[in-house]
Coordinates of C-alpha atoms in Angstrom, one line a residue:
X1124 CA 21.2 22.5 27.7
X1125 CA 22.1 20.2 30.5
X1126 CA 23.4 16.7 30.1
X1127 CA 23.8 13.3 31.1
X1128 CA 26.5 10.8 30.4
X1129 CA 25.6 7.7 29.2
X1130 CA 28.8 5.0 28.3
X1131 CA 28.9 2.1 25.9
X1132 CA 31.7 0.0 24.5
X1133 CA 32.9 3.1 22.8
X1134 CA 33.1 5.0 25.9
X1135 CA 31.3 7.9 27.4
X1136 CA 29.1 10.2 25.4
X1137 CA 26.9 13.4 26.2
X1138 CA 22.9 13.1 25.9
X1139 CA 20.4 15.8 27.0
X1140 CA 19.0 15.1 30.1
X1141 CA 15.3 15.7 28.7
X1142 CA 16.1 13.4 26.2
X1143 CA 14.3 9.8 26.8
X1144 CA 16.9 7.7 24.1
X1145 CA 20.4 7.2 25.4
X1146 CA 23.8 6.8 24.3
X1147 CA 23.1 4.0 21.7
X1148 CA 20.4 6.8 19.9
X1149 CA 22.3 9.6 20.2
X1150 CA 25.4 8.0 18.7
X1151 CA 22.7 6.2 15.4
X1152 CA 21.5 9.7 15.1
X1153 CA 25.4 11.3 14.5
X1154 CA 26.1 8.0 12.4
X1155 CA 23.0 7.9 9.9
X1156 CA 22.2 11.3 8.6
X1157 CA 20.9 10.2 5.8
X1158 CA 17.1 11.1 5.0
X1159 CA 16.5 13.7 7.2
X1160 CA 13.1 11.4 8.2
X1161 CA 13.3 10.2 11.5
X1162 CA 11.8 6.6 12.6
X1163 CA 8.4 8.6 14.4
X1164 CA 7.5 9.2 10.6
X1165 CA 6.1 5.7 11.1
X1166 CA 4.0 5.7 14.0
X1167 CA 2.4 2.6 13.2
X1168 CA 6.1 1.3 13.4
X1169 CA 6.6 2.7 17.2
X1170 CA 3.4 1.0 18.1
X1171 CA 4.6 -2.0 17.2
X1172 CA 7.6 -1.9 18.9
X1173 CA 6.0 -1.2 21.8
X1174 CA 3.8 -4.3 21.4
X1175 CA 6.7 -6.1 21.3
X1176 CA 8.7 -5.1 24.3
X1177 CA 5.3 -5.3 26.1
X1178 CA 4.8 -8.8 25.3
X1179 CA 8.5 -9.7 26.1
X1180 CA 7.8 -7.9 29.5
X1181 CA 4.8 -10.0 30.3
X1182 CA 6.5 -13.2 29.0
X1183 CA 9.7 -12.9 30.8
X1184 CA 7.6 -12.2 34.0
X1185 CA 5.3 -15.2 33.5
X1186 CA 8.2 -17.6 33.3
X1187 CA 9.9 -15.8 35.8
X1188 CA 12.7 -13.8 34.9
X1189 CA 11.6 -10.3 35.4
X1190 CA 10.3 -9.5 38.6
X1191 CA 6.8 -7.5 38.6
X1192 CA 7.7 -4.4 39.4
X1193 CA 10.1 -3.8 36.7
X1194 CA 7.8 -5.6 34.3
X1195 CA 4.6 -3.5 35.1
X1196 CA 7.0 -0.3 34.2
X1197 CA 7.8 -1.2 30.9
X1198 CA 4.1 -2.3 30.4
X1199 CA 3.2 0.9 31.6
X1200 CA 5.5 3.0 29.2
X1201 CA 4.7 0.8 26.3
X1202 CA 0.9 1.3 26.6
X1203 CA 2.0 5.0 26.8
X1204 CA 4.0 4.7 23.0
X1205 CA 0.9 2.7 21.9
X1206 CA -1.2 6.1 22.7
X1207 CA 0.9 8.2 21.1
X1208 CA 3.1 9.7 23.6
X1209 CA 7.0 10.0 23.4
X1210 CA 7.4 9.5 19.6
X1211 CA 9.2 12.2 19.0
X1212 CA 12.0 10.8 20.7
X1213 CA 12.2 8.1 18.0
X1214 CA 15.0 10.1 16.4
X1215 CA 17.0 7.4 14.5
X1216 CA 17.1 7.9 10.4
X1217 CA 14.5 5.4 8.6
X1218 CA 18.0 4.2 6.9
X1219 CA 20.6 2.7 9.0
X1220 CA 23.2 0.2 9.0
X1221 CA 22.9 -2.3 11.5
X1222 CA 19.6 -4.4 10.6
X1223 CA 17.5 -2.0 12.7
X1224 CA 19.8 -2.2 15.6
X1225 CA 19.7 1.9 16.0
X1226 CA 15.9 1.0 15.9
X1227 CA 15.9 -1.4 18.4
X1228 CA 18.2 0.4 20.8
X1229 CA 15.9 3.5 20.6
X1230 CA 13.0 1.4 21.4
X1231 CA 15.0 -0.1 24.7
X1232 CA 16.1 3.4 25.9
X1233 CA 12.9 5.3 25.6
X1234 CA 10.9 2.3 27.2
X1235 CA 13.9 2.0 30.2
X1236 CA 14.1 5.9 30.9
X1237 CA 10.4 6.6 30.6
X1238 CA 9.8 3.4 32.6
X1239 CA 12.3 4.7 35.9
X1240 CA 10.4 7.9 35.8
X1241 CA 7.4 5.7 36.3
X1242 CA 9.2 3.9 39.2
X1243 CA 10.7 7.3 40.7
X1244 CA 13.6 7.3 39.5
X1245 CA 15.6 9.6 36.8
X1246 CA 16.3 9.1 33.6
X1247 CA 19.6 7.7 33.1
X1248 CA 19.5 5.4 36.3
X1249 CA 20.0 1.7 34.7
X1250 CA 21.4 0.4 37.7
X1251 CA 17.5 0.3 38.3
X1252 CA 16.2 -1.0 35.0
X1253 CA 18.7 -1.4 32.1
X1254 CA 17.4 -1.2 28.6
X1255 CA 19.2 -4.3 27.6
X1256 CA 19.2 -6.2 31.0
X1257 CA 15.4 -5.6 31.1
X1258 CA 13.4 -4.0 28.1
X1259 CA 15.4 -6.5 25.5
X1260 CA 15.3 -9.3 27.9
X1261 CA 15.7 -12.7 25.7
X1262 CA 15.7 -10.6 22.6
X1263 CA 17.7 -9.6 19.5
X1264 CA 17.2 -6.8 16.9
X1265 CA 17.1 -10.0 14.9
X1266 CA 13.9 -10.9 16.0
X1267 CA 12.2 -7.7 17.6
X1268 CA 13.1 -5.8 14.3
X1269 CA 11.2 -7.7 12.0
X1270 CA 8.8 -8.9 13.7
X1271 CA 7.7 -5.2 14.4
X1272 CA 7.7 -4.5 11.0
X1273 CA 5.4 -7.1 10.2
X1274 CA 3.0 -5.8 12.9
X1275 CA 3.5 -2.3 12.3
X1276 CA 2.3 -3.5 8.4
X1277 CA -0.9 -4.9 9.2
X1278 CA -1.9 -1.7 10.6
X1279 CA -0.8 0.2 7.3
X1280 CA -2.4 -2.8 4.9
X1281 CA -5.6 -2.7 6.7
X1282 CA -5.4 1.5 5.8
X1283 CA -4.8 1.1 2.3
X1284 CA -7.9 -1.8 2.6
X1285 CA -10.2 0.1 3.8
X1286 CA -9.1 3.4 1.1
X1287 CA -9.1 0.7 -1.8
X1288 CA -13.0 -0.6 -0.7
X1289 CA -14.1 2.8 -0.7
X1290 CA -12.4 3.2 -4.1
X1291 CA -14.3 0.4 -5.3
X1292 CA -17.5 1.7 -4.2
X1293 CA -17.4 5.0 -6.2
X1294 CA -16.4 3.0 -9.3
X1295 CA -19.2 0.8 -8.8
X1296 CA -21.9 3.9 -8.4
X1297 CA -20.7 4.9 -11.3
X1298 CA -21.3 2.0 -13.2
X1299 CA -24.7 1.9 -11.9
X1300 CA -24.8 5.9 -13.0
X1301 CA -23.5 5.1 -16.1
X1302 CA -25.2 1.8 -16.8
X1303 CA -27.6 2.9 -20.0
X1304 CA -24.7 5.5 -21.9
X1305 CA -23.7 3.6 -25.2
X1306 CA -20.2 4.2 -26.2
X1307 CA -17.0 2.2 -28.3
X1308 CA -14.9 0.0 -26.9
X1309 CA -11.1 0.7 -28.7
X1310 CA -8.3 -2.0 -29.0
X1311 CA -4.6 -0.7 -29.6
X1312 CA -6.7 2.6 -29.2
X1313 CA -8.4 1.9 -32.4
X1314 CA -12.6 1.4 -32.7
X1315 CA -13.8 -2.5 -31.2
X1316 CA -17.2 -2.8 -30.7
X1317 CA -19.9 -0.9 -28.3
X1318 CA -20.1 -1.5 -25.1
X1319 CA -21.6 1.1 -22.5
X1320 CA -19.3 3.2 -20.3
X1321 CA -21.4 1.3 -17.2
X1322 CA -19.6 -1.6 -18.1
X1323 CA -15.9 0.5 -18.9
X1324 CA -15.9 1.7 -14.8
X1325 CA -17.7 -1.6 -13.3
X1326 CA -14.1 -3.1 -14.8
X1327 CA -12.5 -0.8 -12.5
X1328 CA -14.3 -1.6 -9.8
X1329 CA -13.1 -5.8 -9.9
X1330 CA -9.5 -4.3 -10.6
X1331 CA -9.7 -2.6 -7.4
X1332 CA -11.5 -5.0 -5.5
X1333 CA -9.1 -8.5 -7.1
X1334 CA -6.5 -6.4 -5.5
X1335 CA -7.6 -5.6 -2.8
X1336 CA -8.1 -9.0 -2.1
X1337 CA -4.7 -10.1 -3.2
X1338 CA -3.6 -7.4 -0.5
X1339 CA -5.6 -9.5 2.1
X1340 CA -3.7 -12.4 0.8
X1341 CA -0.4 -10.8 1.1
X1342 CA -1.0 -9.7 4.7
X1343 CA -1.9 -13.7 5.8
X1344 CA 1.8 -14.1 4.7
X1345 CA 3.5 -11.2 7.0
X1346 CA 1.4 -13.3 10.4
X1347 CA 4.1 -15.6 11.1
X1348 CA 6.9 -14.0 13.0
X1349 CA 10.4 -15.3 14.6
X1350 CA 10.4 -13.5 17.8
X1351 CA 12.0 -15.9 19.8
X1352 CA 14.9 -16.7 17.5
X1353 CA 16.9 -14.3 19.1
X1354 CA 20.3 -13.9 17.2
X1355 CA 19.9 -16.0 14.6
X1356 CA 17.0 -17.9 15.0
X1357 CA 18.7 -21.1 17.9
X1358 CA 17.2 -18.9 20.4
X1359 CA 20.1 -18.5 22.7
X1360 CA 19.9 -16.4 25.8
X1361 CA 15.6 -17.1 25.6
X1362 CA 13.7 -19.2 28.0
X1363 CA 13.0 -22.4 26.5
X1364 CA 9.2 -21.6 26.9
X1365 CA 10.1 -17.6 25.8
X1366 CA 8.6 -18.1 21.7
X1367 CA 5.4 -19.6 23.0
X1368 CA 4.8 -17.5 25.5
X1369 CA 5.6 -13.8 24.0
X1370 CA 3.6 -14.9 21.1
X1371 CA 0.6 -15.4 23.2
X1372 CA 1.2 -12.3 24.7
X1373 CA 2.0 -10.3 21.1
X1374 CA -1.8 -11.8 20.1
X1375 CA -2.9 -9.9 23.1
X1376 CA -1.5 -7.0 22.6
X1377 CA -2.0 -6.3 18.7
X1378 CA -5.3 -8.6 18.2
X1379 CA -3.6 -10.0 15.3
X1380 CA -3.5 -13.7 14.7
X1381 CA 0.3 -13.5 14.9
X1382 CA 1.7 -17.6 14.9
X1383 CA 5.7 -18.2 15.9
X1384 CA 7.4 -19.3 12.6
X1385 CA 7.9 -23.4 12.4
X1386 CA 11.8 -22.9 11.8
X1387 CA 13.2 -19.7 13.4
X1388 CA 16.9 -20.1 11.7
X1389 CA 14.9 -20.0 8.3
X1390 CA 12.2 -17.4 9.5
X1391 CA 15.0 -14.8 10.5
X1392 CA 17.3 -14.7 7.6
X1393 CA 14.0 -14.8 4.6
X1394 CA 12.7 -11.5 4.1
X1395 CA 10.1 -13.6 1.3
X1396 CA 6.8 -12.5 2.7
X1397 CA 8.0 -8.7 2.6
X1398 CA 8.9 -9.2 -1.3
X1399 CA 5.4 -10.4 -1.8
X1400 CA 3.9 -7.5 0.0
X1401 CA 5.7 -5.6 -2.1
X1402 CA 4.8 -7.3 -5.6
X1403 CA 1.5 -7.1 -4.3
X1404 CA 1.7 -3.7 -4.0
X1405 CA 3.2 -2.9 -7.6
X1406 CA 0.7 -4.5 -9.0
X1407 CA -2.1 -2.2 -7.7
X1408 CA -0.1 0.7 -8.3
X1409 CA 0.2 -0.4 -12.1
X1410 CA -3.7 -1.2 -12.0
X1411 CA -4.1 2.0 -10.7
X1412 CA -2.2 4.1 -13.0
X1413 CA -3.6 1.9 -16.2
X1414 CA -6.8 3.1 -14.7
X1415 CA -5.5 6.6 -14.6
X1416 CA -4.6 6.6 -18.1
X1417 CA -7.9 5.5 -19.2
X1418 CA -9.7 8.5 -17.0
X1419 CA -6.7 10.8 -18.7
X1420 CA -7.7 9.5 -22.4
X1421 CA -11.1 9.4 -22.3
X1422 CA -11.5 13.1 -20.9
X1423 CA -9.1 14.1 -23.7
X1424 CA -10.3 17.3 -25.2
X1425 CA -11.9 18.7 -24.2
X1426 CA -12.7 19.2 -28.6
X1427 CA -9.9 17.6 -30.0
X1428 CA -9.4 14.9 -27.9
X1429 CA -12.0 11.9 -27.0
X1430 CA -13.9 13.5 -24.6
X1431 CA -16.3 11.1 -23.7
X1432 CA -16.0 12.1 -20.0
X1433 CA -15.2 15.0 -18.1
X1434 CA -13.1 14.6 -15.1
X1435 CA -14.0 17.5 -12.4
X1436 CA -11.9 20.7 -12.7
X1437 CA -9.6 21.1 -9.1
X1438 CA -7.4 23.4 -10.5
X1439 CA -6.6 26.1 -13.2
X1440 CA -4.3 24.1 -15.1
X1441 CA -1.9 27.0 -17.0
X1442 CA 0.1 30.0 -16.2
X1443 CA -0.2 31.0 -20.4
X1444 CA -3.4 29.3 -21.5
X1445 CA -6.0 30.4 -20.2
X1446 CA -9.4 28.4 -19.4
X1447 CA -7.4 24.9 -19.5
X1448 CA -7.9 22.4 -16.9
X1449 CA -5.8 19.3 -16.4
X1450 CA -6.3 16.2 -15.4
X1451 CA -4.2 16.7 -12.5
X1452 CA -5.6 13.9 -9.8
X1453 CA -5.1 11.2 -12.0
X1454 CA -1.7 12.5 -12.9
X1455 CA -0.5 12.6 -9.6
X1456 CA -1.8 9.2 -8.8
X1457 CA 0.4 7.8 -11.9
X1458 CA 3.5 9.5 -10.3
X1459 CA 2.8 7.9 -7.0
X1460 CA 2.8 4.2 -8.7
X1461 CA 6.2 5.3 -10.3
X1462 CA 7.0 5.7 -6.8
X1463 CA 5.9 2.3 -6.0
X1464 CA 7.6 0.2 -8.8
X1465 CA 10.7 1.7 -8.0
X1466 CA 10.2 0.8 -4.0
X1467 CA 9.9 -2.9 -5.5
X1468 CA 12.8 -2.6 -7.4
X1469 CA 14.4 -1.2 -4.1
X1470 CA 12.8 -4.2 -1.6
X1471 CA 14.6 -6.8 -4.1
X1472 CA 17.5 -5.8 -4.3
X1473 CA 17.2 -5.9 -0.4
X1474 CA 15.8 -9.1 -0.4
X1475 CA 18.8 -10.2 -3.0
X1476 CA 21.6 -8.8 -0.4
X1477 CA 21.0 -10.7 2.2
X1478 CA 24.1 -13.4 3.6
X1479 CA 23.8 -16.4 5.5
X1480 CA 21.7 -16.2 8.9
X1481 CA 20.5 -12.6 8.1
X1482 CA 19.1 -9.5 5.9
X1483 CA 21.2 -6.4 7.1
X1484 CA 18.9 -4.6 4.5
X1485 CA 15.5 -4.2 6.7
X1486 CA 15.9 -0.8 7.2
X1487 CA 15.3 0.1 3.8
X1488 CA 12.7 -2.6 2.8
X1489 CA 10.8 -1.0 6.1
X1490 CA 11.2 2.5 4.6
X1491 CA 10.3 1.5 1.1
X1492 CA 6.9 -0.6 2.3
X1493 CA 6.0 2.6 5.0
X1494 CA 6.2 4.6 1.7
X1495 CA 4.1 2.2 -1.0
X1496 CA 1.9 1.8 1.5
X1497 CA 1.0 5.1 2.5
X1498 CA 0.8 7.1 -0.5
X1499 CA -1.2 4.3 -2.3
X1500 CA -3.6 4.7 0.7
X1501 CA -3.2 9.0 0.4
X1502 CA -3.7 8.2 -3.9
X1503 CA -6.9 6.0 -3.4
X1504 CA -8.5 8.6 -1.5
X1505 CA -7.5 11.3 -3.6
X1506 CA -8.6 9.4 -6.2
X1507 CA -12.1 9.0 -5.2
X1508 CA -12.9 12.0 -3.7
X1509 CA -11.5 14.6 -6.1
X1510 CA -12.1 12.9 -9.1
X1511 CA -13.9 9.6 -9.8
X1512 CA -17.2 10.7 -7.3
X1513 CA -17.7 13.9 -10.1
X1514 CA -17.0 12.2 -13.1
X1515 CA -19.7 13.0 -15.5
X1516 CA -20.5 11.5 -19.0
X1517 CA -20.9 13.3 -22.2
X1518 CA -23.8 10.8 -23.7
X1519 CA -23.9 12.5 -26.8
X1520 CA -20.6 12.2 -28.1
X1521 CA -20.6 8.9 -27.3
X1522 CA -23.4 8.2 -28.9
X1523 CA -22.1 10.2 -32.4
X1524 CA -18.8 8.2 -32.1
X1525 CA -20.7 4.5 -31.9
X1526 CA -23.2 5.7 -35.0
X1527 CA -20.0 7.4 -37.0
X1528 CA -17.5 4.1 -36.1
X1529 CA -17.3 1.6 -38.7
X1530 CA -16.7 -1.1 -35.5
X1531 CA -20.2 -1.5 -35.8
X1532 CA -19.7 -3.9 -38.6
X1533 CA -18.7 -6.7 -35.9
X1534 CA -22.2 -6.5 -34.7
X1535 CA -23.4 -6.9 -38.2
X1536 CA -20.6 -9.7 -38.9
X1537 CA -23.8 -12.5 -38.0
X1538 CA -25.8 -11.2 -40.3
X1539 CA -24.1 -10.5 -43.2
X1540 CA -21.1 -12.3 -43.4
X1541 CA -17.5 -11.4 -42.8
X1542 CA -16.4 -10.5 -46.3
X1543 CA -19.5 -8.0 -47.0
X1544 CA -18.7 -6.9 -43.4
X1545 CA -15.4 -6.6 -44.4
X1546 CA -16.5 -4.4 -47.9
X1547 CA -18.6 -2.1 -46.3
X1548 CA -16.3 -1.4 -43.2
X1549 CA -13.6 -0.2 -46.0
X1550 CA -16.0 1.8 -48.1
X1551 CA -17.3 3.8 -45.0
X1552 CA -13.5 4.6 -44.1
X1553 CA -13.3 5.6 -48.0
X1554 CA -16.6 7.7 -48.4
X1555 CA -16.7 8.7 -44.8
X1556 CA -20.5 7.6 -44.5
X1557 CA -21.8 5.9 -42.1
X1558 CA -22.5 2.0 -41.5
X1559 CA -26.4 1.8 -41.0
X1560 CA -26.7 4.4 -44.3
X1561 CA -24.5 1.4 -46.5
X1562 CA -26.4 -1.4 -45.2
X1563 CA -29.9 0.0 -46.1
X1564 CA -28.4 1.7 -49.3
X1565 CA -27.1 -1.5 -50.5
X1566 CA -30.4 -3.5 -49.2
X1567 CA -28.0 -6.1 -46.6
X1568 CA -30.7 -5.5 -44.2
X1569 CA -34.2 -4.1 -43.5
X1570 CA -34.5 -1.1 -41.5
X1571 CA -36.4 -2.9 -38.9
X1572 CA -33.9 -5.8 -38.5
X1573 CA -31.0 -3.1 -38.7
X1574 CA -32.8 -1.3 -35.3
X1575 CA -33.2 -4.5 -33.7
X1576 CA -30.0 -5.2 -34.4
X1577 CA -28.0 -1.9 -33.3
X1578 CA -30.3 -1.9 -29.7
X1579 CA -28.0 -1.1 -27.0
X1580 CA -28.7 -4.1 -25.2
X1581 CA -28.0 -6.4 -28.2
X1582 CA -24.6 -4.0 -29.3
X1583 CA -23.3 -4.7 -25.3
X1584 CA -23.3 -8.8 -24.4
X1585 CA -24.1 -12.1 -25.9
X1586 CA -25.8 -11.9 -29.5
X1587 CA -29.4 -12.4 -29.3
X1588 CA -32.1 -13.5 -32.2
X1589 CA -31.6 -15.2 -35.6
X1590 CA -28.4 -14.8 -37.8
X1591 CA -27.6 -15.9 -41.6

C-alpha cells in the first residue's frame, strides 16, 4: 500500500494515498475504536455535512472570501457526497471524544482531497485548497456539527413519518374490517363492558397518528440551527454577514425551512430540542409496544389463552413443540422500544453533561437518535406488513365471551338498578350461568326489552331508549 504524509500539531503521520481523509481521520480512527460502526452508517448524516460545507462554500464566496474556483470545487465534491459517492471514506467511530471534531475533520479532508482531484491536482496538495483554510472557512465543529445533525434528522424523522402513516392506515382498515365483531372490553385485564374489536384497533390507529404528529412537532424544534456561532457561539473568525448568508444558502441546499438561532452563545451550548426529539420518540416506542402487548394478549391461545384474534404465522415458533407459532413480530417490536427508552435515558445523561459554552456529548446523543430513529422506522414497517395487514378475527369466541361475561350487567345497570345488577352479577360468578338466562328467570326484564337491550349497537356507545 503506498502512502502519503500528512502533518498536524502532533507531527507527521502515514495515510494511504487512495485514502480521501487525512491525517486528522486517520489519527480519530486509531483514537476511537470503540463501536466498530463507522460515521457512513448514517448516510443521512454525510449528506448533511455536505450541505453544510456547501452552503459555507457559497456564502464565503458571496461575501468574498473564497475565490470561485476553489468554491465551485468544494460545491462540486459536496453535491457528489449528497449522491452518495465517497461515504465510505467516512471512517470515524459514531463515538468520539471531541464534540464531533473527528466528524468534522473527516468531512473537511474528504471534501479538500476530492475537491483538488476536481481541480487537477493530487490528493494531499493543501497548498492548493486546505481543508481548514477553505472547506471550514468561518466554521467550528461547534456549529457545523450540530447543526448537521439537526439536518441529517429531518431526513430520518420524515422516514419514520411516512412508516408511522402507513402504520396508521392498516390499523384503520382494520377497524373498518372489524367494525361489526362484538367483543369485551377488560380493565386490569378483568371483563368491562362490550365494545367491538372495530373500535379496540381504530384506538390504535389515533395512538399512531397523535404521535406521529407530536413527531411533526418535535422536528419544528430541531429547524433553528447556530451555524454561524463558530466556537462558542460570538462568531469570531465569521464574516459579519457569514450566519445570514450560509443560512440562506443551507435553505437552498436541504429545502428545509432551517432559521439562524436568535442567540448563538445559548443555541450552541443547549442540546434541548434533541432531548425532546428524543422524549418524543420514547413515547411512540412505549405506545407501540402497549400496542404490541395487546396484539400479544389477545391472540393468546391459541385454546387456553384469549384468542380473540389470530396474528399471521411467519415462523415455526419451537425447536421441541411442535405446531406452535409465536407472536414473534410484535415481540421484536417490544424489544426495539426497550432499545429506545434506554437511548433516552442515554441522550439525558448527554444533555445533563454538558459545561459552560458547550455539550462535548454530541456524538453519542447523534448515535443514540440515528438508532431510535431508524429501527422505529424498520419496526413500523415490520409491524404492518408482517402482522397487523393479516390479522384476522375469531367472531365467534368473541361473541361466546360477551354472552358468558357477567360485564354485561353494566349495560343492564339502567334498567335495573345497581344493587340487583350487583346480585345477579355475583350469582352468575357462583352458578356459572349466564346473565340474560338470570334476568328472564328472575322476570327483571322481558325478552324483548332484554334483545333490544344487548343489540350491538346499544352494548358499544351512548345508551339509547328508556331506563327505570
Amino acid at each position: 500500500m503506498t502512502v502519503r504524509v500528512e502533518h498536524d500539531l502532533l507531527g507527521d503521520f502515514e495515510v494511504p494515498d487512495a485514502a480521501y481523509y487525512g491525517v486528522h481521520t486517520a489519527r480519530a480512527v486509531q483514537n476511537f475504536a470503540i463501536t466498530g460502526m463507522p460515521i457512513s452508517r448514517y448516510p443521512e448524516l454525510i449528506v448533511a455535512l455536505a450541505c453544510v460545507k456547501l452552503a459555507a462554500a457559497r456564502a464565503n464566496q458571496r461575501l468574498g472570501l473564497l475565490g470561485t474556483e476553489r468554491a465551485d470545487a468544494i460545491v462540486a465534491a459536496c453535491h457528489e457526497l449528497k449522491s452518495g459517492l465517497l461515504h465510505d471514506q467516512f471512517v470515524v467511530d459514531v463515538i468520539q471524544g471531541g464534540a464531533g471534531t473527528s466528524t468534522n475533520m473527516n468531512a473537511n479532508e474528504v471534501i479538500a482531497n476530492r475537491a483538488l482531484e476536481l481541480l487537477g491536482r493530487r490528493r494531499g496538495e493543501y497548498a492548493h485548497l486546505h481543508p481548514l483554510e477553505h472547506v471550514n472557512l468561518g466554521q467550528s465543529t461547534n456549529d457545523v456539527y450540530p447543526t448537521a445533525l439537526k439536518i441529517a434528522l429531518q431526513f430520518a424523522v420524515h422516514r419514520l413519518q411516512v412508516a408511522m402513516g402507513e402504520l396508521v392506515a392498516a390499523f384503520a382498515d382494520k377497524a373498518v374490517e372489524f367494525g361489526g365483531f362484538l367483543k369485551m372490553g377488560r380493565t386490569q385485564l378483568q371483563d368491562a363492558v362490550p365494545m367491538t374489536l372495530g373500535q379496540e384497533f381504530g384506538s390504535y390507529a389515533v395512538m399512531v397518528g397523535e404521535d406521529r404528529d407530536r413527531l411533526g412537532e418535535a422536528a419544528e424544534l430541531i429547524c433553528e440551527i447556530n451555524l454561524g456561532g463558530t466556537a462558542i457561539g460570538t462568531g469570531l473568525n465569521a464574516h459579519p454577514r457569514y450566519a445570514e448568508a450560509v443560512c440562506e444558502e443551507l435553505r437552498i441546499a436541504t429545502e428545509l425551512p432551517l432559521v439562524t438561532a436568535s442567540n448563538l452563545v445559548e443555541a450552541t451550548q443547549d442540546v434541548g430540542s434533541f432531548v425532546q426529539l428524543s422524549g418524543v420518540l420514547k413515547r411512540t416506542a412505549v405506545k407501540l409496544s402497549k400496542i404490541c402487548n395487546d396484539l400479544r394478549l389477545l391472540s393468546s391461545g391459541p385454546r387456553a389463552g384469549l384468542g380473540e384474534i389470530n396474528l399471521p404465522a411467519v415462523q415455526a415458533g419451537s425447536s421441541i413443540m411442535p405446531g406452535k407459532v409465536n407472536p414473534v413480530i410484535p415481540e421484536v417490536v417490544n424489544q426495539v422500544a426497550f432499545e429506545v427508552v434506554g437511548n433516552d435515558v442515554a441522550i439525558s445523561m448527554a444533555a445533563e453533561g454538558g459545561q459552560l459554552q458547550l455539550n462535548a456529548f454530541e456524538p453519542i446523543i447523534a448515535h443514540s437518535l440515528f438508532e431510535s430513529l431508524a429501527h422505529l422506522t424498520a419496526a413500523c414497517d415490520t409491524l404492518r406488513t408482517r402482522c397487523v395487514a393479516g390479522i384476522t378475527a375469531n367472531v365467534a369466541r368473541m361473541r361466546a365471551t360477551v354472552d358468558q361475561s357477567i360485564g354485561l350487567v353494566t349495560a343492564l345497570n339502567p334498567y335495573i338498578g345497581y344493587e340487583a345488577a350487583t346480585r345477579l352479577a355475583a350469582d352468575a360468578l357462583n352458578s356459572d350461568a349466564d346473565i340474560a338466562s338470570l334476568v328472564l328467570d328472575r322476570g327483571l326484564l322481558t325478552a324483548s326489552e332484554l334483545e333490544t337491550i344487548l343489540q350491538p349497537h346499544n352494548l358499544t356507545g351512548p345508551r339509547r331508549g328508556s331506563s327505570r
